Amino acid sequence: MTQRANAAPQVVVVGSINMDMVSHSRRLPGPGETLMGEAFVMAPGGKGANQAVAAARLGAPVAFVSRVGTRQHGAELLAALAEEGIATSGVVADPAALPGVAVIMVASEGGENSIVYVPGSNAQLSAADVQTSAALLQSAKVVVAQLEVPVPAITQAFELARATGVTTILNAAPALPVGDALLALSNWLIVNETEAGQLAGMASGSVDEAAAAALALLQRGPQQVLVTLGAQGVLLCGAAGVQHLPARVVKAVDTVGAGDTFVGGLAAGLAEGMSATDAVRLGQAAAAIAVSRSGVQSAMPRRAEITL
Ligand code: ADP
């Protein structure tokens, strides 16, 4: 455990955590078929936990607010957070529940994958669970959430945070409908190109279309809307207009988790007091390193690896 665990948390992530169970086989099996696999890996994941790890690796003191079933792999998931120096006092451990699990099959020829995600205890995170972390949320610099936990829990977290002037970041992923009440509680809205289009109900296939979708989303309450465009970088959209910040040029090996690394990096930068564009650059620098390595949490860089 690092000394960060003792510092007052500046970034509080409210979100999901699960175990990724990944098998590699030459091709994906068809219905009813059994294949011999080549490798199997188990690794902690979930958008919430991923973003918490990304921010912690970059040096932010981080706390996690979540509900974790401690049957089966739950204890391992909690231990992994502690290893990263992430405070877990806001994690409600539920001995009766199963933690979330993602069963992932990857074809070694072609890289295609199939995923079954079972949310487990993530689906049970309640507003009352979040309320028990009120002091943590209200003394943070930045509170971050994604849509893999129920909206009432996120709303509760953002209401508490905003009441004391804490900056809120909603990463509206996966693509699910979000009401204007939650958007109005979000200082920052972060979506990828696809999510931007679905949330705005508009086309978002080109940079111009994504910019139009971002401007439409800005009208629904957030002060800043960020649309991530993969290798094309991000659109930063606020009162001053739309700014396109290109991504760093790297050889991408595995882009899974790019968005989570970016969001964690942005949160760490804002918590440090960086300007919006500098915090975006920190997120982009971290995500560029992460996509150049395989794995999700295992690919996330430490602060010493970042050049801005
Ligand atoms: P998501 O994983 O949510 O779909 P993106 O693919 O848009 O998110 O990636 C998030 C950010 O990660 C991008 O804005 C960019 O800064 C960085 N990134 C993603 N893919 C690449 C890449 N191939 N090269 C460099 N940076 C990348």
XYZ file of C-alpha atoms and ligand atoms in Angstrom:
335
model
C 0.000 0.000 0.000
C 1.282 3.487 -0.768
C 1.253 6.557 1.448
C -1.494 8.065 -0.751
C -4.030 5.969 1.148
C -3.455 8.265 4.117
C -3.915 11.551 2.224
C -7.412 13.120 2.181
C -9.046 11.854 -1.034
C -9.298 14.534 -3.729
C -10.829 12.332 -6.404
C -13.839 10.248 -5.355
C -15.060 7.742 -7.926
C -18.618 6.427 -7.536
C -18.972 3.381 -9.719
C -18.693 -0.223 -10.702
C -16.118 -2.862 -10.004
C -16.015 -6.374 -11.397
C -13.760 -9.254 -12.219
C -12.910 -9.664 -15.906
C -12.517 -13.372 -16.785
C -10.852 -13.541 -20.168
C -10.297 -16.655 -22.261
C -8.249 -16.655 -25.462
C -8.982 -19.217 -28.166
C -8.060 -19.334 -31.849
C -11.623 -18.399 -32.808
C -14.853 -17.792 -30.884
C -17.014 -20.885 -30.211
C -20.398 -21.196 -31.903
C -23.606 -22.015 -29.960
C -23.253 -25.363 -28.157
C -19.605 -25.732 -29.165
C -16.664 -26.438 -26.824
C -13.223 -25.249 -27.906
C -9.783 -25.768 -26.417
C -8.505 -22.437 -25.165
C -4.971 -21.056 -25.342
C -4.896 -18.867 -22.230
C -7.017 -17.568 -19.370
C -6.565 -14.354 -17.376
C -8.545 -12.924 -14.458
C -8.141 -9.202 -13.791
C -10.085 -6.530 -11.887
C -12.160 -4.215 -14.082
C -15.369 -2.180 -14.195
C -15.431 1.407 -15.425
C -15.495 2.829 -11.899
C -12.546 0.816 -10.621
C -10.624 1.415 -13.853
C -11.005 5.188 -13.572
C -10.056 5.120 -9.888
C -6.881 3.190 -10.725
C -6.031 5.536 -13.607
C -6.288 8.596 -11.333
C -4.372 6.936 -8.474
C -1.491 5.883 -10.762
C -1.159 9.537 -11.804
C -0.678 10.555 -8.176
C -4.151 11.687 -7.088
C -5.352 10.635 -3.624
C -8.424 8.576 -4.605
C -11.389 7.057 -2.771
C -13.889 4.620 -4.238
C -17.618 4.529 -3.429
C -19.291 1.306 -4.473
C -21.137 -1.829 -3.341
C -19.135 -5.018 -3.575
C -20.474 -8.510 -3.019
C -17.825 -10.359 -1.025
C -18.859 -13.842 -2.157
C -16.488 -15.412 -4.693
C -14.055 -12.754 -6.035
C -15.162 -9.758 -3.964
C -12.314 -9.864 -1.429
C -9.757 -10.009 -4.260
C -11.319 -6.946 -5.877
C -11.078 -4.981 -2.630
C -7.480 -6.070 -2.101
C -6.585 -4.876 -5.614
C -7.952 -1.386 -4.849
C -5.949 -1.236 -1.617
C -2.805 -2.272 -3.533
C -3.258 0.860 -5.639
C -3.517 3.027 -2.525
C -7.229 3.704 -3.139
C -9.270 4.393 0.015
C -12.127 1.905 0.390
C -14.000 3.295 3.410
C -16.816 4.231 0.995
C -17.182 0.683 -0.324
C -20.179 -1.127 1.146
C -19.214 -4.798 1.426
C -22.210 -7.109 0.980
C -21.513 -10.651 2.216
C -24.764 -11.932 0.681
C -24.075 -10.708 -2.863
C -21.921 -11.740 -5.800
C -19.593 -9.113 -7.243
C -19.911 -8.090 -10.882
C -18.314 -10.385 -13.449
C -17.489 -9.906 -17.127
C -16.990 -13.168 -19.016
C -14.937 -12.260 -22.075
C -13.933 -14.541 -24.956
C -11.221 -13.261 -27.279
C -10.287 -14.830 -30.638
C -6.505 -14.814 -31.046
C -6.971 -14.772 -34.827
C -8.531 -11.409 -35.642
C -9.073 -10.168 -32.084
C -12.885 -10.432 -32.198
C -14.543 -10.775 -28.810
C -17.831 -11.732 -27.142
C -18.710 -10.468 -23.665
C -21.361 -11.361 -21.101
C -21.477 -8.810 -18.271
C -23.286 -9.772 -15.058
C -23.530 -6.630 -12.895
C -23.989 -8.445 -9.557
C -23.696 -6.072 -6.585
C -23.047 -3.055 -8.841
C -26.769 -3.010 -9.654
C -27.579 -2.716 -5.941
C -25.632 0.461 -5.136
C -28.312 2.701 -3.580
C -28.665 6.384 -2.732
C -28.556 5.329 0.953
C -25.211 3.560 0.389
C -23.837 6.759 -1.156
C -25.211 8.889 1.676
C -22.932 7.033 4.123
C -19.990 8.575 2.197
C -21.353 12.139 2.387
C -18.311 13.535 4.231
C -15.936 11.931 1.727
C -17.873 13.291 -1.250
C -18.260 16.773 0.184
C -14.572 17.222 1.000
C -13.291 15.985 -2.403
C -12.094 18.199 -5.240
C -13.670 16.070 -7.964
C -16.400 13.398 -7.943
C -16.570 11.056 -10.949
C -19.310 8.592 -11.962
C -20.222 6.372 -14.919
C -23.469 4.585 -15.837
C -22.619 1.052 -14.639
C -24.308 1.804 -11.287
C -27.927 2.971 -10.767
C -28.732 6.611 -11.576
C -30.308 7.366 -8.122
C -26.927 6.570 -6.513
C -25.104 8.889 -8.934
C -27.678 11.641 -8.441
C -27.260 11.408 -4.674
C -23.469 11.635 -5.007
C -23.628 14.639 -7.336
C -26.200 16.457 -5.184
C -23.952 16.052 -2.129
C -20.871 17.121 -4.103
C -22.434 20.163 -5.715
C -23.797 21.369 -2.353
C -20.211 22.049 -1.246
C -18.917 23.217 -4.643
C -17.151 19.971 -5.578
C -16.662 19.482 -9.351
C -18.716 16.599 -10.808
C -17.767 14.552 -13.875
C -20.299 12.237 -15.508
C -18.846 9.739 -17.957
C -22.120 8.705 -19.611
C -20.888 5.218 -20.534
C -22.167 2.686 -21.443
C -24.613 4.412 -23.796
C -27.826 4.668 -21.783
C -30.443 7.434 -21.647
C -29.653 10.151 -19.052
C -32.282 12.591 -17.775
C -31.671 16.342 -17.790
C -31.750 16.414 -13.964
C -28.497 14.421 -13.795
C -26.937 16.358 -16.690
C -27.687 19.603 -14.845
C -25.822 18.235 -11.797
C -22.769 17.398 -13.961
C -20.081 20.088 -14.359
C -18.427 17.878 -16.964
C -20.062 15.395 -19.321
C -17.686 12.972 -21.045
C -18.857 10.677 -23.840
C -17.250 8.936 -26.780
C -18.415 9.569 -30.326
C -21.048 6.818 -30.257
C -22.401 7.773 -26.833
C -22.580 11.450 -27.880
C -24.765 10.566 -30.855
C -27.065 8.300 -28.864
C -27.454 10.748 -25.980
C -28.101 13.718 -28.256
C -30.283 11.695 -30.661
C -28.118 12.954 -33.531
C -25.602 11.598 -36.014
C -22.011 11.663 -34.673
C -19.979 9.767 -37.265
C -17.793 12.702 -38.327
C -15.919 15.281 -36.240
C -18.357 17.999 -37.372
C -21.356 15.866 -36.415
C -19.797 15.027 -33.034
C -19.228 18.764 -32.442
C -22.886 19.489 -33.211
C -23.955 16.713 -30.810
C -21.627 18.135 -28.118
C -23.175 21.612 -28.514
C -26.675 20.118 -28.232
C -25.659 18.263 -25.038
C -24.156 21.468 -23.611
C -27.631 23.004 -23.772
C -28.882 20.312 -21.367
C -26.913 21.527 -18.351
C -23.207 20.628 -18.155
C -20.624 23.444 -18.223
C -18.202 21.404 -20.331
C -18.870 18.555 -22.742
C -15.980 16.391 -23.861
C -16.378 14.000 -26.766
C -13.549 11.488 -27.141
C -12.734 10.486 -30.718
C -10.254 7.624 -30.272
C -7.062 8.251 -32.260
C -8.514 11.597 -33.364
C -8.364 13.014 -29.829
C -11.146 14.968 -28.119
C -13.582 17.806 -28.645
C -13.728 20.153 -25.664
C -16.949 22.110 -25.780
C -17.875 24.916 -23.360
C -19.016 28.521 -23.199
C -16.018 29.552 -25.320
C -16.970 27.197 -28.175
C -15.541 23.918 -29.464
C -11.831 23.110 -29.329
C -10.333 20.031 -31.026
C -7.351 18.632 -29.092
C -5.647 15.948 -31.213
C -4.493 12.670 -29.645
C -0.833 11.757 -29.320
C 0.414 9.603 -32.157
C 1.268 6.122 -30.849
C 1.150 2.571 -32.149
C -2.087 1.245 -30.636
C -1.860 -2.338 -29.372
C -5.026 -2.607 -27.238
C -7.502 0.280 -27.030
C -9.798 -1.345 -24.441
C -9.933 1.001 -21.444
C -8.686 4.084 -23.344
C -11.729 6.049 -22.270
C -11.366 5.007 -18.613
C -7.697 6.016 -18.554
C -8.592 9.348 -20.128
C -11.371 10.087 -17.605
C -9.166 9.116 -14.639
C -6.375 11.331 -15.968
C -8.682 14.290 -16.504
C -10.043 13.907 -12.958
C -6.521 13.762 -11.499
C -5.543 16.893 -13.431
C -8.625 18.878 -12.358
C -8.092 17.799 -8.731
C -4.569 19.233 -8.949
C -6.002 22.562 -10.077
C -5.013 22.281 -13.754
C -6.893 24.269 -16.413
C -9.443 22.347 -18.508
C -7.079 22.033 -21.483
C -4.121 20.924 -19.337
C -6.276 18.326 -17.555
C -7.442 17.050 -20.963
C -3.807 16.816 -22.067
C -2.918 14.773 -18.964
C -5.811 12.403 -19.737
C -4.732 12.123 -23.368
C -1.088 11.490 -22.471
C -2.093 8.724 -20.044
C -4.538 7.150 -22.527
C -1.943 7.204 -25.335
C 0.466 5.193 -23.163
C -2.313 2.801 -22.096
C -3.334 1.999 -25.693
C 0.274 1.234 -26.607
C 0.273 -1.723 -24.142
C -2.038 -4.698 -23.716
C -4.423 -5.024 -20.779
C -6.659 -2.467 -19.103
C -5.588 -1.571 -15.541
C -2.213 -3.243 -16.115
C -1.571 -0.866 -19.054
C -2.300 2.368 -17.165
C 0.815 4.520 -16.685
C 2.281 6.007 -13.528
C 2.904 9.748 -13.302
C 6.649 9.422 -13.827
C 6.003 8.024 -17.329
C 4.027 11.092 -18.440
C 5.544 13.978 -20.377
C 3.237 16.934 -20.933
P -13.574 4.895 -25.427
O -12.597 3.865 -24.955
O -14.492 5.371 -24.340
O -14.296 4.564 -26.702
P -11.831 6.598 -27.012
O -11.534 5.430 -27.873
O -12.455 7.785 -27.664
O -12.688 6.210 -25.733
O -10.432 7.043 -26.341
C -10.324 7.982 -25.301
C -9.077 8.810 -25.491
O -7.938 7.935 -25.469
C -8.993 9.548 -26.808
O -9.608 10.817 -26.744
C -7.473 9.674 -27.021
O -6.957 10.788 -26.322
C -6.965 8.378 -26.392
N -6.815 7.360 -27.451
C -7.675 6.385 -27.809
N -7.229 5.655 -28.850
C -6.023 6.191 -29.169
C -5.029 5.902 -30.166
N -5.208 4.906 -31.056
N -3.922 6.663 -30.183
C -3.723 7.661 -29.285
N -4.616 7.988 -28.325
C -5.755 7.273 -28.269
